[in-house]
Amino acid sequence: MTSPRSLQSSDNSMAHAPAVQVRHIAHGPDDRELPVPLTIALDFGWMFGRVFPGDFVGECRDGGVGACDNGHQWKHTRTDHRPRLYNDATVGWNSEPKAAVKTINESVKKATNGLIKDIICESDVVGVAMDIVLANAVYFKGVWRHSFHPHGTWPGTFFCLDCSHAEASFMTAFGTMCIACFDAFKVLKLPYVPWRVVMFEEEELHCYEACYSMFVFLPDARDGITAMVDVVTAAPASLQGILDQMTERTVRVKLPKFEISFKWDDLEADLCRLGLSLPFSPEEADLQGMCVADDIAAEGDEQQRRPMSLSKVAHMAVVKVSEAGSEGVELDSYLRGRPDLTPDFVEFIADHPFTFLI
């Protein structure tokens, strides 16, 4: 799943958000290895730290922590370049692993208002030589611009890829929506209530409207999700080409309520495969500017020092989907009508594996 906020400082890849956090607080030559889109992301991350949410009625929280070993002291000269929910921590990986894990998890819990509690565990740090750990967490709970009526939610069967099935609560709606229909799949747009963001630009206040939508990609065949994803990701322009074909039509929707969480435990290995390897190398890393002492002593020898390196990156995201998206909020619902009186309508029955983008 992909969302601009989960990629708060990135170019639409969740793998990049923690990487940009490194670049916010370090300024060594490793900058050269970060992909070009991240230079744009830096500006966005700087801007995001100065955004003040307006009248958004849902929840969109993200934050994290950069933790270094207690043998070092963070520099604070660059903290104004980081998103406001990212904190510094000094912990003892070897001496007090439980306390170190608690410090990181408490910071993430605070940043997400208790919605994400545990992003790393003790096994991640015990017996591992660590310099720096970055933890990044995102919680998104949007409010539909046109809510699903609670009386239209019914129990039903969801068919899984392994030919098993599960009982689920399905939200239903009938009305005018944006949809695109292709040979083997459909794409439905479900917009969220927009909200205002106010930020300073050149010492002046500017107000913008932030608009997010969920795009649900549903294959026609119950086992068609793999082939559909191949089509959507065939080329960089494929996705935008698909979204450009959205049109308003009368649609009957059946969509399950769900909550999905995603934890990326091996993010550092994936970043290395994408070409970002130097920050993780104890021999070649150059994260100058993070700590007061940029180099650390090699084991057992104070005379031999090596650069501080990045040891672990953790990322987690949570998305909830329900009738309204937020309890206690009353909004306009989709018009309820009779499909038998509207012969030219599209059926969007998500009772089998689908994917979505925000």
mmCIF file of C-alpha atoms in Angstrom:
data_model
loop_
_atom_site.group_PDB
_atom_site.id
_atom_site.type_symbol
_atom_site.label_atom_id
_atom_site.label_comp_id
_atom_site.label_asym_id
_atom_site.label_seq_id
_atom_site.Cartn_x
_atom_site.Cartn_y
_atom_site.Cartn_z
ATOM 1 C CA MET A 1 0.000 0.000 0.000
ATOM 2 C CA THR A 2 1.215 3.445 -0.796
ATOM 3 C CA SER A 3 0.246 6.765 0.701
ATOM 4 C CA PRO A 4 1.797 10.227 0.541
ATOM 5 C CA ARG A 5 1.861 10.482 4.315
ATOM 6 C CA SER A 6 3.479 7.099 4.802
ATOM 7 C CA LEU A 7 6.056 8.445 2.409
ATOM 8 C CA GLN A 8 6.089 11.672 4.238
ATOM 9 C CA SER A 9 9.531 12.610 2.995
ATOM 10 C CA SER A 10 9.704 10.526 -0.096
ATOM 11 C CA ASP A 11 8.747 10.028 -3.697
ATOM 12 C CA ASN A 12 5.932 7.486 -3.263
ATOM 13 C CA SER A 13 8.014 4.587 -1.961
ATOM 14 C CA MET A 14 7.745 3.697 1.694
ATOM 15 C CA ALA A 15 11.340 2.494 1.601
ATOM 16 C CA HIS A 16 12.494 6.058 1.105
ATOM 17 C CA ALA A 17 10.897 7.722 4.145
ATOM 18 C CA PRO A 18 13.464 6.540 6.713
ATOM 19 C CA ALA A 19 16.272 7.087 4.196
ATOM 20 C CA VAL A 20 15.324 10.727 3.897
ATOM 21 C CA GLN A 21 15.287 10.974 7.679
ATOM 22 C CA VAL A 22 18.974 9.999 7.571
ATOM 23 C CA ARG A 23 19.647 12.759 5.127
ATOM 24 C CA HIS A 24 17.829 15.314 7.265
ATOM 25 C CA ILE A 25 20.298 14.794 10.103
ATOM 26 C CA ALA A 26 23.509 13.775 8.345
ATOM 27 C CA HIS A 27 25.414 15.594 5.660
ATOM 28 C CA GLY A 28 28.313 13.350 4.671
ATOM 29 C CA PRO A 29 29.163 12.239 1.112
ATOM 30 C CA ASP A 30 26.624 9.392 1.392
ATOM 31 C CA ASP A 31 24.171 11.989 0.062
ATOM 32 C CA ARG A 32 25.453 11.147 -3.404
ATOM 33 C CA GLU A 33 24.014 7.634 -3.193
ATOM 34 C CA LEU A 34 20.448 8.722 -2.461
ATOM 35 C CA PRO A 35 18.277 8.699 -5.597
ATOM 36 C CA VAL A 36 17.479 11.992 -7.317
ATOM 37 C CA PRO A 37 13.782 12.009 -6.266
ATOM 38 C CA LEU A 38 14.917 12.239 -2.663
ATOM 39 C CA THR A 39 16.382 15.677 -3.288
ATOM 40 C CA ILE A 40 12.834 16.758 -4.021
ATOM 41 C CA ALA A 41 11.682 14.802 -0.995
ATOM 42 C CA LEU A 42 14.033 16.762 1.227
ATOM 43 C CA ASP A 43 12.193 19.956 0.387
ATOM 44 C CA PHE A 44 8.868 18.225 1.002
ATOM 45 C CA GLY A 45 10.059 16.856 4.341
ATOM 46 C CA TRP A 46 11.217 20.328 5.382
ATOM 47 C CA MET A 47 7.850 21.755 4.356
ATOM 48 C CA PHE A 48 5.896 19.030 6.135
ATOM 49 C CA GLY A 49 7.575 19.870 9.415
ATOM 50 C CA ARG A 50 6.007 23.318 9.163
ATOM 51 C CA VAL A 51 2.494 22.285 8.190
ATOM 52 C CA PHE A 52 -0.267 22.899 10.676
ATOM 53 C CA PRO A 53 -3.357 20.714 10.143
ATOM 54 C CA GLY A 54 -6.644 22.545 9.808
ATOM 55 C CA ASP A 55 -10.124 21.083 10.047
ATOM 56 C CA PHE A 56 -9.367 17.484 9.074
ATOM 57 C CA VAL A 57 -11.909 15.257 10.824
ATOM 58 C CA GLY A 58 -10.018 11.989 10.414
ATOM 59 C CA GLU A 59 -6.646 10.929 11.706
ATOM 60 C CA CYS A 60 -3.348 11.014 9.876
ATOM 61 C CA ARG A 61 -0.409 10.606 12.189
ATOM 62 C CA ASP A 62 3.196 9.751 11.539
ATOM 63 C CA GLY A 63 6.460 10.039 13.329
ATOM 64 C CA GLY A 64 9.443 8.164 14.587
ATOM 65 C CA VAL A 65 12.746 8.253 16.361
ATOM 66 C CA GLY A 66 16.426 8.251 15.574
ATOM 67 C CA ALA A 67 18.281 6.370 18.313
ATOM 68 C CA CYS A 68 22.051 6.224 18.744
ATOM 69 C CA ASP A 69 24.191 4.282 21.200
ATOM 70 C CA ASN A 70 24.733 5.942 24.578
ATOM 71 C CA GLY A 71 28.415 6.364 23.811
ATOM 72 C CA HIS A 72 27.481 9.268 21.562
ATOM 73 C CA GLN A 73 25.654 12.548 21.727
ATOM 74 C CA TRP A 74 23.299 13.803 19.035
ATOM 75 C CA LYS A 75 24.028 17.090 17.356
ATOM 76 C CA HIS A 76 21.094 19.475 17.368
ATOM 77 C CA THR A 77 22.272 21.953 14.772
ATOM 78 C CA ARG A 78 20.100 20.385 12.058
ATOM 79 C CA THR A 79 16.944 19.553 14.000
ATOM 80 C CA ASP A 80 15.051 22.375 12.294
ATOM 81 C CA HIS A 81 15.375 20.435 9.035
ATOM 82 C CA ARG A 82 13.493 17.417 10.310
ATOM 83 C CA PRO A 83 9.756 16.729 10.503
ATOM 84 C CA ARG A 84 8.421 17.888 13.842
ATOM 85 C CA LEU A 85 7.348 14.424 15.048
ATOM 86 C CA TYR A 86 10.794 12.873 14.763
ATOM 87 C CA ASN A 87 12.697 12.694 18.030
ATOM 88 C CA ASP A 88 16.263 12.015 19.111
ATOM 89 C CA ALA A 89 17.096 9.318 21.628
ATOM 90 C CA THR A 90 20.297 8.080 23.238
ATOM 91 C CA VAL A 91 20.037 4.453 24.352
ATOM 92 C CA GLY A 92 22.221 1.599 25.576
ATOM 93 C CA TRP A 93 21.923 -1.215 23.072
ATOM 94 C CA ASN A 94 24.350 -3.514 24.891
ATOM 95 C CA SER A 95 23.920 -2.464 28.517
ATOM 96 C CA GLU A 96 20.129 -2.028 28.634
ATOM 97 C CA PRO A 97 18.461 -3.547 25.547
ATOM 98 C CA LYS A 98 14.997 -3.630 27.149
ATOM 99 C CA ALA A 99 15.182 0.045 28.035
ATOM 100 C CA ALA A 100 16.459 0.867 24.543
ATOM 101 C CA VAL A 101 13.542 -0.915 22.894
ATOM 102 C CA LYS A 102 11.087 0.759 25.273
ATOM 103 C CA THR A 103 12.507 4.208 24.470
ATOM 104 C CA ILE A 104 12.022 3.729 20.729
ATOM 105 C CA ASN A 105 8.559 2.181 21.013
ATOM 106 C CA GLU A 106 7.378 4.884 23.427
ATOM 107 C CA SER A 107 8.494 7.582 20.994
ATOM 108 C CA VAL A 108 6.582 5.982 18.125
ATOM 109 C CA LYS A 109 3.559 5.429 20.382
ATOM 110 C CA LYS A 110 3.565 9.102 21.336
ATOM 111 C CA ALA A 111 3.946 10.261 17.731
ATOM 112 C CA THR A 112 0.956 8.176 16.619
ATOM 113 C CA ASN A 113 -1.145 8.944 19.710
ATOM 114 C CA GLY A 114 -0.950 5.352 20.927
ATOM 115 C CA LEU A 115 -2.141 3.861 17.661
ATOM 116 C CA ILE A 116 1.154 2.085 16.923
ATOM 117 C CA LYS A 117 2.794 0.691 20.047
ATOM 118 C CA ASP A 118 5.594 -1.720 19.118
ATOM 119 C CA ILE A 119 7.741 -1.136 16.063
ATOM 120 C CA ILE A 120 10.807 -3.064 17.232
ATOM 121 C CA CYS A 121 11.330 -5.872 19.752
ATOM 122 C CA GLU A 122 14.171 -6.898 22.031
ATOM 123 C CA SER A 123 15.375 -9.609 19.639
ATOM 124 C CA ASP A 124 16.148 -6.860 17.109
ATOM 125 C CA VAL A 125 18.890 -5.423 19.303
ATOM 126 C CA VAL A 126 20.169 -8.147 21.649
ATOM 127 C CA GLY A 127 23.585 -9.430 20.628
ATOM 128 C CA VAL A 128 23.820 -7.076 17.661
ATOM 129 C CA ALA A 129 26.453 -4.356 17.337
ATOM 130 C CA MET A 130 24.432 -1.228 16.639
ATOM 131 C CA ASP A 131 25.239 2.429 16.095
ATOM 132 C CA ILE A 132 21.994 4.027 14.891
ATOM 133 C CA VAL A 133 18.406 2.804 14.523
ATOM 134 C CA LEU A 134 15.723 4.772 12.673
ATOM 135 C CA ALA A 135 12.071 3.938 13.310
ATOM 136 C CA ASN A 136 9.260 5.328 11.155
ATOM 137 C CA ALA A 137 5.532 4.773 11.740
ATOM 138 C CA VAL A 138 2.362 5.907 9.986
ATOM 139 C CA TYR A 139 -1.311 5.718 10.944
ATOM 140 C CA PHE A 140 -3.964 6.798 8.451
ATOM 141 C CA LYS A 141 -7.691 6.896 9.168
ATOM 142 C CA GLY A 142 -9.539 9.005 6.644
ATOM 143 C CA VAL A 143 -13.170 10.072 6.528
ATOM 144 C CA TRP A 144 -15.058 9.377 3.326
ATOM 145 C CA ARG A 145 -16.430 12.392 1.502
ATOM 146 C CA HIS A 146 -19.539 10.265 0.949
ATOM 147 C CA SER A 147 -19.846 7.755 3.760
ATOM 148 C CA PHE A 148 -21.268 4.250 3.544
ATOM 149 C CA HIS A 149 -24.513 4.006 5.505
ATOM 150 C CA PRO A 150 -24.156 1.658 8.515
ATOM 151 C CA HIS A 151 -27.540 0.092 7.716
ATOM 152 C CA GLY A 152 -26.076 -1.004 4.403
ATOM 153 C CA THR A 153 -23.388 -3.169 6.013
ATOM 154 C CA TRP A 154 -24.088 -6.889 5.807
ATOM 155 C CA PRO A 155 -22.189 -10.095 6.591
ATOM 156 C CA GLY A 156 -20.793 -11.909 3.585
ATOM 157 C CA THR A 157 -18.119 -14.266 2.307
ATOM 158 C CA PHE A 158 -14.667 -13.180 1.173
ATOM 159 C CA PHE A 159 -12.890 -15.652 -1.125
ATOM 160 C CA CYS A 160 -9.129 -16.017 -0.555
ATOM 161 C CA LEU A 161 -6.382 -16.921 -3.014
ATOM 162 C CA ASP A 162 -5.821 -20.352 -1.440
ATOM 163 C CA CYS A 163 -9.443 -21.317 -2.234
ATOM 164 C CA SER A 164 -10.480 -20.854 1.388
ATOM 165 C CA HIS A 165 -12.996 -18.248 2.464
ATOM 166 C CA ALA A 166 -13.679 -15.993 5.441
ATOM 167 C CA GLU A 167 -16.696 -14.193 6.818
ATOM 168 C CA ALA A 168 -16.524 -10.405 6.621
ATOM 169 C CA SER A 169 -18.695 -7.316 7.049
ATOM 170 C CA PHE A 170 -19.353 -5.739 3.652
ATOM 171 C CA MET A 171 -20.222 -2.080 3.204
ATOM 172 C CA THR A 172 -22.631 -1.436 0.338
ATOM 173 C CA ALA A 173 -23.528 1.657 -1.647
ATOM 174 C CA PHE A 174 -25.276 2.616 -4.862
ATOM 175 C CA GLY A 175 -24.681 5.955 -6.525
ATOM 176 C CA THR A 176 -22.560 8.077 -8.840
ATOM 177 C CA MET A 177 -18.845 7.409 -8.392
ATOM 178 C CA CYS A 178 -15.610 7.661 -10.361
ATOM 179 C CA ILE A 179 -14.635 4.324 -11.875
ATOM 180 C CA ALA A 180 -12.513 2.937 -14.700
ATOM 181 C CA CYS A 181 -13.299 -0.419 -16.319
ATOM 182 C CA PHE A 182 -10.731 -2.480 -18.223
ATOM 183 C CA ASP A 183 -10.637 -5.941 -19.770
ATOM 184 C CA ALA A 184 -9.654 -7.786 -16.602
ATOM 185 C CA PHE A 185 -10.069 -5.335 -13.731
ATOM 186 C CA LYS A 186 -11.821 -2.219 -12.439
ATOM 187 C CA VAL A 187 -10.589 0.776 -10.444
ATOM 188 C CA LEU A 188 -12.887 2.646 -8.038
ATOM 189 C CA LYS A 189 -12.105 6.069 -6.565
ATOM 190 C CA LEU A 190 -13.300 6.756 -3.020
ATOM 191 C CA PRO A 191 -12.412 10.356 -2.040
ATOM 192 C CA TYR A 192 -11.752 11.422 1.527
ATOM 193 C CA VAL A 193 -12.976 14.648 3.081
ATOM 194 C CA PRO A 194 -10.383 17.311 2.186
ATOM 195 C CA TRP A 195 -8.787 19.403 4.875
ATOM 196 C CA ARG A 196 -6.909 22.653 5.047
ATOM 197 C CA VAL A 197 -3.217 22.955 5.733
ATOM 198 C CA VAL A 198 -1.662 26.261 6.649
ATOM 199 C CA MET A 199 2.066 26.857 6.365
ATOM 200 C CA PHE A 200 4.613 29.627 6.226
ATOM 201 C CA GLU A 201 6.197 30.447 2.889
ATOM 202 C CA GLU A 202 8.615 33.345 2.678
ATOM 203 C CA GLU A 203 7.325 34.680 6.017
ATOM 204 C CA GLU A 204 3.710 34.646 4.807
ATOM 205 C CA LEU A 205 0.838 32.341 5.698
ATOM 206 C CA HIS A 206 -0.625 30.316 2.848
ATOM 207 C CA CYS A 207 -3.637 28.007 2.974
ATOM 208 C CA TYR A 208 -3.980 24.920 0.805
ATOM 209 C CA GLU A 209 -6.551 22.180 0.483
ATOM 210 C CA ALA A 210 -5.200 18.650 0.872
ATOM 211 C CA CYS A 211 -7.229 16.068 -1.049
ATOM 212 C CA TYR A 212 -6.675 12.330 -0.684
ATOM 213 C CA SER A 213 -8.544 9.412 -2.235
ATOM 214 C CA MET A 214 -8.409 5.653 -2.007
ATOM 215 C CA PHE A 215 -8.207 3.881 -5.360
ATOM 216 C CA VAL A 216 -9.383 0.274 -5.097
ATOM 217 C CA PHE A 217 -8.066 -2.050 -7.834
ATOM 218 C CA LEU A 218 -10.292 -5.108 -8.237
ATOM 219 C CA PRO A 219 -9.568 -7.948 -10.700
ATOM 220 C CA ASP A 220 -12.533 -9.577 -12.404
ATOM 221 C CA ALA A 221 -11.250 -13.081 -11.612
ATOM 222 C CA ARG A 222 -10.945 -14.219 -8.016
ATOM 223 C CA ASP A 223 -7.334 -15.243 -8.637
ATOM 224 C CA GLY A 224 -6.493 -12.344 -10.934
ATOM 225 C CA ILE A 225 -4.654 -10.019 -8.564
ATOM 226 C CA THR A 226 -1.140 -11.021 -9.684
ATOM 227 C CA ALA A 227 -1.883 -10.453 -13.364
ATOM 228 C CA MET A 228 -3.589 -7.153 -12.534
ATOM 229 C CA VAL A 229 -0.621 -5.874 -10.533
ATOM 230 C CA ASP A 230 1.680 -6.813 -13.427
ATOM 231 C CA VAL A 231 -0.406 -4.631 -15.746
ATOM 232 C CA VAL A 232 -0.550 -1.704 -13.323
ATOM 233 C CA THR A 233 3.216 -1.773 -12.699
ATOM 234 C CA ALA A 234 4.302 -2.612 -16.260
ATOM 235 C CA ALA A 235 5.818 0.836 -16.808
ATOM 236 C CA PRO A 236 6.240 4.048 -14.791
ATOM 237 C CA ALA A 237 3.414 5.697 -16.740
ATOM 238 C CA SER A 238 1.013 2.739 -16.513
ATOM 239 C CA LEU A 239 -0.606 3.730 -13.232
ATOM 240 C CA GLN A 240 -1.185 7.350 -14.208
ATOM 241 C CA GLY A 241 -2.579 6.223 -17.556
ATOM 242 C CA ILE A 242 -5.098 4.041 -15.740
ATOM 243 C CA LEU A 243 -6.157 6.781 -13.324
ATOM 244 C CA ASP A 244 -6.580 9.250 -16.183
ATOM 245 C CA GLN A 245 -9.423 7.082 -17.514
ATOM 246 C CA MET A 246 -11.632 7.485 -14.442
ATOM 247 C CA THR A 247 -15.157 8.627 -15.325
ATOM 248 C CA GLU A 248 -18.366 9.157 -13.363
ATOM 249 C CA ARG A 249 -20.860 6.316 -13.636
ATOM 250 C CA THR A 250 -23.576 4.731 -11.563
ATOM 251 C CA VAL A 251 -21.928 2.051 -9.438
ATOM 252 C CA ARG A 252 -23.093 -0.623 -7.013
ATOM 253 C CA VAL A 253 -20.313 -1.203 -4.491
ATOM 254 C CA LYS A 254 -19.691 -4.033 -2.077
ATOM 255 C CA LEU A 255 -16.476 -3.480 -0.116
ATOM 256 C CA PRO A 256 -15.339 -5.235 3.080
ATOM 257 C CA LYS A 257 -14.504 -3.327 6.230
ATOM 258 C CA PHE A 258 -10.890 -4.004 7.097
ATOM 259 C CA GLU A 259 -7.846 -2.944 9.040
ATOM 260 C CA ILE A 260 -4.444 -3.712 7.587
ATOM 261 C CA SER A 261 -1.039 -3.223 9.132
ATOM 262 C CA PHE A 262 2.267 -3.474 7.361
ATOM 263 C CA LYS A 263 5.618 -3.874 9.069
ATOM 264 C CA TRP A 264 8.833 -3.768 7.052
ATOM 265 C CA ASP A 265 11.350 -5.722 9.142
ATOM 266 C CA ASP A 266 14.083 -6.144 6.527
ATOM 267 C CA LEU A 267 13.999 -2.631 5.120
ATOM 268 C CA GLU A 268 17.753 -2.137 5.300
ATOM 269 C CA ALA A 269 18.331 -5.142 3.003
ATOM 270 C CA ASP A 270 15.777 -3.822 0.513
ATOM 271 C CA LEU A 271 17.358 -0.374 0.575
ATOM 272 C CA CYS A 272 20.717 -1.970 -0.190
ATOM 273 C CA ARG A 273 19.185 -3.823 -3.137
ATOM 274 C CA LEU A 274 17.840 -0.485 -4.386
ATOM 275 C CA GLY A 275 21.357 0.923 -4.315
ATOM 276 C CA LEU A 276 21.467 2.632 -0.903
ATOM 277 C CA SER A 277 24.249 0.611 0.741
ATOM 278 C CA LEU A 278 26.939 3.019 1.977
ATOM 279 C CA PRO A 279 25.097 4.215 5.139
ATOM 280 C CA PHE A 280 24.911 0.572 6.312
ATOM 281 C CA SER A 281 28.605 -0.189 5.789
ATOM 282 C CA PRO A 282 30.737 0.019 8.985
ATOM 283 C CA GLU A 283 33.797 0.519 6.787
ATOM 284 C CA GLU A 284 32.470 3.061 4.290
ATOM 285 C CA ALA A 285 29.562 4.897 5.943
ATOM 286 C CA ASP A 286 29.841 8.657 6.212
ATOM 287 C CA LEU A 287 27.049 10.037 8.381
ATOM 288 C CA GLN A 288 28.852 13.187 9.412
ATOM 289 C CA GLY A 289 26.807 15.674 11.379
ATOM 290 C CA MET A 290 24.570 13.246 13.270
ATOM 291 C CA CYS A 291 26.585 13.069 16.466
ATOM 292 C CA VAL A 292 29.180 15.166 18.232
ATOM 293 C CA ALA A 293 31.785 12.473 17.473
ATOM 294 C CA ASP A 294 31.318 11.221 13.913
ATOM 295 C CA ASP A 295 33.695 8.265 14.343
ATOM 296 C CA ILE A 296 33.501 5.467 16.895
ATOM 297 C CA ALA A 297 36.218 3.281 18.333
ATOM 298 C CA ALA A 298 36.735 -0.166 16.900
ATOM 299 C CA GLU A 299 36.183 -3.028 19.338
ATOM 300 C CA GLY A 300 38.944 -3.144 21.924
ATOM 301 C CA ASP A 301 41.090 -0.496 20.283
ATOM 302 C CA GLU A 302 40.594 3.208 20.979
ATOM 303 C CA GLN A 303 43.301 4.055 18.451
ATOM 304 C CA GLN A 304 41.451 2.513 15.511
ATOM 305 C CA ARG A 305 38.254 4.340 14.730
ATOM 306 C CA ARG A 306 35.636 3.736 12.073
ATOM 307 C CA PRO A 307 32.759 5.863 10.761
ATOM 308 C CA MET A 308 29.399 5.620 12.471
ATOM 309 C CA SER A 309 26.994 3.562 10.359
ATOM 310 C CA LEU A 310 23.265 2.963 10.162
ATOM 311 C CA SER A 311 22.378 -0.398 11.731
ATOM 312 C CA LYS A 312 18.639 -0.871 11.334
ATOM 313 C CA VAL A 313 15.623 0.795 9.748
ATOM 314 C CA ALA A 314 12.090 -0.082 10.882
ATOM 315 C CA HIS A 315 8.873 1.031 9.205
ATOM 316 C CA MET A 316 5.222 0.316 9.981
ATOM 317 C CA ALA A 317 1.929 1.517 8.505
ATOM 318 C CA VAL A 318 -1.712 1.005 9.532
ATOM 319 C CA VAL A 319 -4.845 1.687 7.461
ATOM 320 C CA LYS A 320 -8.444 1.285 8.653
ATOM 321 C CA VAL A 321 -11.475 1.180 6.364
ATOM 322 C CA SER A 322 -15.021 1.468 7.747
ATOM 323 C CA GLU A 323 -18.371 3.050 6.838
ATOM 324 C CA ALA A 324 -17.480 6.601 7.846
ATOM 325 C CA GLY A 325 -13.796 6.282 8.590
ATOM 326 C CA SER A 326 -14.155 8.049 11.935
ATOM 327 C CA GLU A 327 -16.564 7.358 14.791
ATOM 328 C CA GLY A 328 -19.077 10.041 15.637
ATOM 329 C CA VAL A 329 -18.806 11.874 12.323
ATOM 330 C CA GLU A 330 -21.951 12.387 10.278
ATOM 331 C CA LEU A 331 -21.470 13.070 6.575
ATOM 332 C CA ASP A 332 -23.497 12.800 3.414
ATOM 333 C CA SER A 333 -23.951 9.186 2.390
ATOM 334 C CA TYR A 334 -24.097 7.727 -1.080
ATOM 335 C CA LEU A 335 -27.606 7.901 -2.465
ATOM 336 C CA ARG A 336 -29.421 4.655 -1.901
ATOM 337 C CA GLY A 337 -31.342 3.540 -4.920
ATOM 338 C CA ARG A 338 -32.657 0.463 -6.675
ATOM 339 C CA PRO A 339 -30.307 -1.107 -9.229
ATOM 340 C CA ASP A 340 -33.281 -2.677 -11.001
ATOM 341 C CA LEU A 341 -34.468 0.847 -11.887
ATOM 342 C CA THR A 342 -31.037 1.839 -13.242
ATOM 343 C CA PRO A 343 -30.079 -0.739 -15.873
ATOM 344 C CA ASP A 344 -26.822 0.939 -16.925
ATOM 345 C CA PHE A 345 -24.716 0.553 -13.802
ATOM 346 C CA VAL A 346 -21.382 -1.036 -12.926
ATOM 347 C CA GLU A 347 -21.014 -3.696 -10.255
ATOM 348 C CA PHE A 348 -17.932 -3.435 -8.055
ATOM 349 C CA ILE A 349 -18.082 -6.498 -5.801
ATOM 350 C CA ALA A 350 -14.848 -6.739 -3.792
ATOM 351 C CA ASP A 351 -15.402 -10.209 -2.347
ATOM 352 C CA HIS A 352 -11.982 -11.491 -3.431
ATOM 353 C CA PRO A 353 -8.365 -10.209 -3.211
ATOM 354 C CA PHE A 354 -7.859 -6.612 -4.322
ATOM 355 C CA THR A 355 -5.273 -3.908 -3.793
ATOM 356 C CA PHE A 356 -5.502 -0.202 -3.084
ATOM 357 C CA LEU A 357 -3.533 3.016 -3.214
ATOM 358 C CA ILE A 358 -4.045 6.201 -1.203
#
